[in-house]
Amino acid sequence: MPDILGYLGKFGVLGPSTNTVVQPDFDMMRPPGVTAHYSRILTPNAQAVSNETFRAGSLKIAEGVFDAVRSVMTCAPDYLVMGMSAVTFYGGKAGAEAFRDGVEREAGVRLSCGSLASAAALRAYGARRVAFLSPYYPVANAEVRRYLEEEGFEVVRDICLQCPSWTAIAEVTPETLRHRLRELDGPDVDAILQVGTNLSMVRLAAAAEMWLGKPVIAINTATWWHALRANGIWDRMEGFGRLLSDF
């Protein structure tokens, strides 16, 4: 028998305990019949993050992923959605696929994660030349660039905001993000991608598509869209950009 509320799908969502954006973002985009069940990856709120410590800190978060998987699987979800993006880009295309495959082996169900979902979203739009924005440090932006290039995209330019702590990522203002989007834009760019799941961009990216006249993809939108479509859920939703309304 189907779950009374999750009759189209029960999604287990994995995210760092410091992340305050993923849950409300995904809930905004949740059609009737889909439920989301959050499993928090215990994450100390790293302070004074630097280029030297960012990668080590993000890998430390990744160490808790399997514990979070085992916890959320007790509610018997049909599918998993990764609410953390940095480590899903590490190691290029092979690293992204290995991350997905490891979680799927542990869980026994499939997973949507930020790296693979972003590539699928860019392809849906037909984009080739890409610029991207992150709250990361250069060491992590280099991993995102490597992944995108191995997937066949040309990365024209990128910006990393170098947020000083994990929770500070959620404090970046829309005004700051608007300025950064304009810095990234240009006639040489087909689409702009935002990575970093604790950076609040779902609504802003949808609006930016209108005033920039090109795809602007928030990673939380791409990951949730990927999960819905992978499960045959084709609801079209307005207000979150063309990805959810047109594809």
Short mmCIF file of C-alpha atoms in Angstrom, two decimals:
data_model
loop_
_atom_site.label_atom_id
_atom_site.label_comp_id
_atom_site.label_asym_id
_atom_site.label_seq_id
_atom_site.Cartn_x
_atom_site.Cartn_y
_atom_site.Cartn_z
CA MET A 1 0.00 0.00 0.00
CA PRO A 2 1.31 3.52 -0.75
CA ASP A 3 2.10 5.95 2.04
CA ILE A 4 -1.01 8.06 2.73
CA LEU A 5 0.80 11.38 2.20
CA GLY A 6 3.71 10.20 0.05
CA TYR A 7 1.64 8.28 -2.48
CA LEU A 8 3.83 9.49 -5.37
CA GLY A 9 7.10 9.17 -3.51
CA LYS A 10 8.81 9.32 -0.14
CA PHE A 11 12.17 11.07 -0.49
CA GLY A 12 14.88 10.77 2.13
CA VAL A 13 16.95 13.97 2.16
CA LEU A 14 20.54 14.04 3.44
CA GLY A 15 22.08 17.33 4.52
CA PRO A 16 24.58 18.83 6.97
CA SER A 17 23.14 19.77 10.34
CA THR A 18 24.41 23.34 9.77
CA ASN A 19 22.33 23.72 6.59
CA THR A 20 19.22 25.88 7.05
CA VAL A 21 18.31 26.42 3.37
CA VAL A 22 17.87 22.96 1.82
CA GLN A 23 14.83 21.93 3.84
CA PRO A 24 12.70 25.04 3.17
CA ASP A 25 13.87 25.11 -0.47
CA PHE A 26 12.86 21.52 -1.14
CA ASP A 27 9.59 21.93 0.75
CA MET A 28 8.67 24.92 -1.45
CA MET A 29 9.06 22.74 -4.54
CA ARG A 30 7.26 19.67 -3.19
CA PRO A 31 4.16 18.74 -5.22
CA PRO A 32 1.19 16.98 -3.57
CA GLY A 33 1.87 13.29 -3.09
CA VAL A 34 5.62 13.71 -2.48
CA THR A 35 7.02 13.83 1.05
CA ALA A 36 10.55 14.71 2.19
CA HIS A 37 12.15 13.16 5.27
CA TYR A 38 15.31 14.86 6.50
CA SER A 39 18.33 13.13 7.96
CA ARG A 40 20.92 15.49 9.40
CA ILE A 41 24.63 14.82 8.94
CA LEU A 42 26.23 15.90 12.23
CA THR A 43 28.41 18.87 11.28
CA PRO A 44 30.29 21.18 13.64
CA ASN A 45 29.86 24.79 12.51
CA ALA A 46 33.36 25.38 11.16
CA GLN A 47 34.59 28.91 11.85
CA ALA A 48 37.30 30.88 10.03
CA VAL A 49 37.11 28.59 7.04
CA SER A 50 40.03 29.10 4.67
CA ASN A 51 41.22 27.75 1.35
CA GLU A 52 43.41 25.36 3.31
CA THR A 53 40.64 24.03 5.55
CA PHE A 54 37.61 24.04 3.24
CA ARG A 55 38.33 20.76 1.51
CA ALA A 56 39.22 18.99 4.77
CA GLY A 57 36.07 20.35 6.41
CA SER A 58 33.80 19.25 3.58
CA LEU A 59 35.35 15.79 3.53
CA LYS A 60 34.73 15.59 7.28
CA ILE A 61 31.04 16.20 6.61
CA ALA A 62 31.10 13.45 3.98
CA GLU A 63 32.29 10.97 6.61
CA GLY A 64 28.87 11.22 8.28
CA VAL A 65 26.85 10.53 5.14
CA PHE A 66 26.42 6.79 5.67
CA ASP A 67 25.20 7.27 9.25
CA ALA A 68 22.59 9.69 7.92
CA VAL A 69 21.65 7.20 5.20
CA ARG A 70 21.13 4.40 7.71
CA SER A 71 19.01 6.69 9.87
CA VAL A 72 16.67 7.88 7.13
CA MET A 73 16.26 4.40 5.63
CA THR A 74 14.28 3.38 8.71
CA CYS A 75 11.28 5.26 7.26
CA ALA A 76 11.57 3.20 4.06
CA PRO A 77 11.97 6.03 1.54
CA ASP A 78 11.66 5.27 -2.16
CA TYR A 79 14.52 7.55 -3.15
CA LEU A 80 17.32 9.68 -1.67
CA VAL A 81 18.19 13.31 -2.40
CA MET A 82 21.56 14.77 -1.46
CA GLY A 83 21.31 18.21 0.18
CA MET A 84 25.07 18.83 0.19
CA SER A 85 26.91 19.60 -3.01
CA ALA A 86 30.64 20.25 -2.56
CA VAL A 87 31.84 16.68 -2.13
CA THR A 88 29.66 15.43 -4.98
CA PHE A 89 31.94 17.35 -7.38
CA TYR A 90 35.23 16.06 -5.97
CA GLY A 91 37.27 13.79 -8.20
CA GLY A 92 35.64 14.84 -11.46
CA LYS A 93 33.02 12.78 -13.22
CA ALA A 94 34.38 9.50 -11.87
CA GLY A 95 34.36 10.87 -8.32
CA ALA A 96 30.77 12.08 -8.64
CA GLU A 97 29.59 8.73 -9.95
CA ALA A 98 31.53 6.87 -7.24
CA PHE A 99 29.89 9.03 -4.56
CA ARG A 100 26.42 8.31 -5.95
CA ASP A 101 27.13 4.61 -6.34
CA GLY A 102 28.46 4.28 -2.77
CA VAL A 103 25.35 5.86 -1.26
CA GLU A 104 23.07 3.76 -3.46
CA ARG A 105 24.83 0.55 -2.39
CA GLU A 106 24.45 1.48 1.27
CA ALA A 107 20.80 2.51 0.92
CA GLY A 108 19.49 0.06 -1.64
CA VAL A 109 17.63 2.90 -3.39
CA ARG A 110 18.71 5.48 -5.97
CA LEU A 111 20.13 8.94 -5.27
CA SER A 112 20.04 12.38 -6.88
CA CYS A 113 23.09 14.49 -6.05
CA GLY A 114 24.10 18.03 -6.94
CA SER A 115 26.89 17.40 -9.43
CA LEU A 116 25.06 14.93 -11.66
CA ALA A 117 21.80 16.88 -11.37
CA SER A 118 23.52 20.11 -12.40
CA ALA A 119 24.97 18.49 -15.52
CA ALA A 120 21.54 17.08 -16.40
CA ALA A 121 19.94 20.51 -15.91
CA LEU A 122 22.50 22.26 -18.11
CA ARG A 123 21.90 19.68 -20.83
CA ALA A 124 18.14 20.15 -20.55
CA TYR A 125 18.67 23.81 -21.40
CA GLY A 126 21.15 22.97 -24.17
CA ALA A 127 23.89 25.04 -22.50
CA ARG A 128 27.56 24.52 -23.36
CA ARG A 129 29.42 27.58 -22.08
CA VAL A 130 28.91 27.98 -18.35
CA ALA A 131 29.77 30.36 -15.52
CA PHE A 132 29.23 29.37 -11.91
CA LEU A 133 28.92 30.92 -8.46
CA SER A 134 29.67 29.25 -5.13
CA PRO A 135 30.05 30.06 -1.43
CA TYR A 136 33.21 27.91 -1.51
CA TYR A 137 36.92 28.63 -1.61
CA PRO A 138 39.13 28.33 -4.73
CA VAL A 139 40.18 24.79 -3.84
CA ALA A 140 36.57 23.62 -4.13
CA ASN A 141 35.75 25.78 -7.16
CA ALA A 142 38.59 24.01 -8.94
CA GLU A 143 36.80 20.69 -8.30
CA VAL A 144 33.51 22.05 -9.68
CA ARG A 145 35.32 23.34 -12.76
CA ARG A 146 37.03 19.99 -13.29
CA TYR A 147 33.75 18.12 -13.02
CA LEU A 148 31.91 20.40 -15.45
CA GLU A 149 34.74 20.25 -17.97
CA GLU A 150 34.85 16.45 -17.77
CA GLU A 151 31.11 16.47 -18.47
CA GLY A 152 31.82 18.38 -21.67
CA PHE A 153 30.99 21.96 -20.64
CA GLU A 154 33.24 24.95 -21.18
CA VAL A 155 33.65 26.91 -17.95
CA VAL A 156 34.06 30.55 -18.92
CA ARG A 157 34.50 31.99 -15.41
CA ASP A 158 33.58 31.41 -11.78
CA ILE A 159 33.25 33.27 -8.49
CA CYS A 160 33.73 31.89 -4.99
CA LEU A 161 32.31 33.93 -2.11
CA GLN A 162 34.65 32.41 0.51
CA CYS A 163 32.08 32.42 3.31
CA PRO A 164 33.76 32.33 6.74
CA SER A 165 31.64 29.56 8.30
CA TRP A 166 29.11 26.92 7.28
CA THR A 167 26.17 28.89 8.68
CA ALA A 168 27.42 32.15 7.16
CA ILE A 169 26.62 30.72 3.73
CA ALA A 170 22.91 31.16 4.51
CA GLU A 171 23.51 34.81 5.46
CA VAL A 172 24.60 35.96 2.00
CA THR A 173 22.09 38.60 0.88
CA PRO A 174 20.15 38.69 -2.40
CA GLU A 175 21.79 42.05 -3.15
CA THR A 176 25.24 40.47 -3.00
CA LEU A 177 24.12 37.60 -5.19
CA ARG A 178 22.54 39.92 -7.77
CA HIS A 179 25.84 41.77 -8.15
CA ARG A 180 27.76 38.51 -8.49
CA LEU A 181 25.37 37.20 -11.14
CA ARG A 182 25.94 40.33 -13.21
CA GLU A 183 29.71 39.87 -12.87
CA LEU A 184 29.41 36.32 -14.18
CA ASP A 185 27.13 37.17 -17.07
CA GLY A 186 28.25 38.03 -20.57
CA PRO A 187 27.60 37.21 -24.21
CA ASP A 188 30.12 34.37 -23.94
CA VAL A 189 27.98 32.53 -21.34
CA ASP A 190 25.01 30.27 -22.18
CA ALA A 191 23.97 29.60 -18.58
CA ILE A 192 24.89 30.43 -15.00
CA LEU A 193 25.01 27.73 -12.33
CA GLN A 194 24.94 28.31 -8.57
CA VAL A 195 26.37 25.58 -6.34
CA GLY A 196 26.42 25.28 -2.54
CA THR A 197 23.14 24.06 -1.08
CA ASN A 198 23.09 26.43 1.90
CA LEU A 199 23.16 29.46 -0.40
CA SER A 200 19.59 30.70 -0.85
CA MET A 201 19.12 31.05 -4.61
CA VAL A 202 15.95 29.18 -5.69
CA ARG A 203 13.71 32.26 -6.02
CA LEU A 204 16.48 34.63 -7.08
CA ALA A 205 17.70 32.30 -9.84
CA ALA A 206 14.18 32.09 -11.24
CA ALA A 207 13.90 35.89 -11.29
CA ALA A 208 17.39 36.27 -12.77
CA GLU A 209 16.43 34.13 -15.74
CA MET A 210 14.02 36.89 -16.74
CA TRP A 211 16.36 39.88 -16.37
CA LEU A 212 19.44 38.13 -17.74
CA GLY A 213 17.53 36.38 -20.50
CA LYS A 214 19.30 33.04 -20.05
CA PRO A 215 19.21 29.96 -17.78
CA VAL A 216 20.21 30.57 -14.17
CA ILE A 217 20.24 27.28 -12.29
CA ALA A 218 20.16 27.01 -8.50
CA ILE A 219 21.59 23.70 -7.37
CA ASN A 220 18.70 22.98 -5.01
CA THR A 221 16.26 23.42 -7.89
CA ALA A 222 18.35 21.18 -10.14
CA THR A 223 18.70 18.44 -7.53
CA TRP A 224 15.01 18.42 -6.62
CA TRP A 225 13.98 18.55 -10.30
CA HIS A 226 16.29 15.62 -11.02
CA ALA A 227 14.77 13.59 -8.19
CA LEU A 228 11.20 14.28 -9.31
CA ARG A 229 11.84 13.42 -12.94
CA ALA A 230 13.86 10.31 -12.05
CA ASN A 231 10.74 9.04 -10.29
CA GLY A 232 8.38 9.81 -13.15
CA ILE A 233 6.87 12.82 -11.37
CA TRP A 234 6.20 15.39 -14.11
CA ASP A 235 4.39 18.15 -12.21
CA ARG A 236 5.11 21.55 -13.77
CA MET A 237 5.68 24.22 -11.16
CA GLU A 238 5.77 27.99 -11.65
CA GLY A 239 7.98 30.42 -9.78
CA PHE A 240 11.14 28.31 -9.65
CA GLY A 241 12.51 28.88 -13.13
CA ARG A 242 12.09 27.16 -16.46
CA LEU A 243 13.67 23.94 -15.21
CA LEU A 244 10.56 23.04 -13.20
CA SER A 245 8.03 24.73 -15.49
CA ASP A 246 9.29 23.58 -18.90
CA PHE A 247 11.39 20.41 -18.51
#
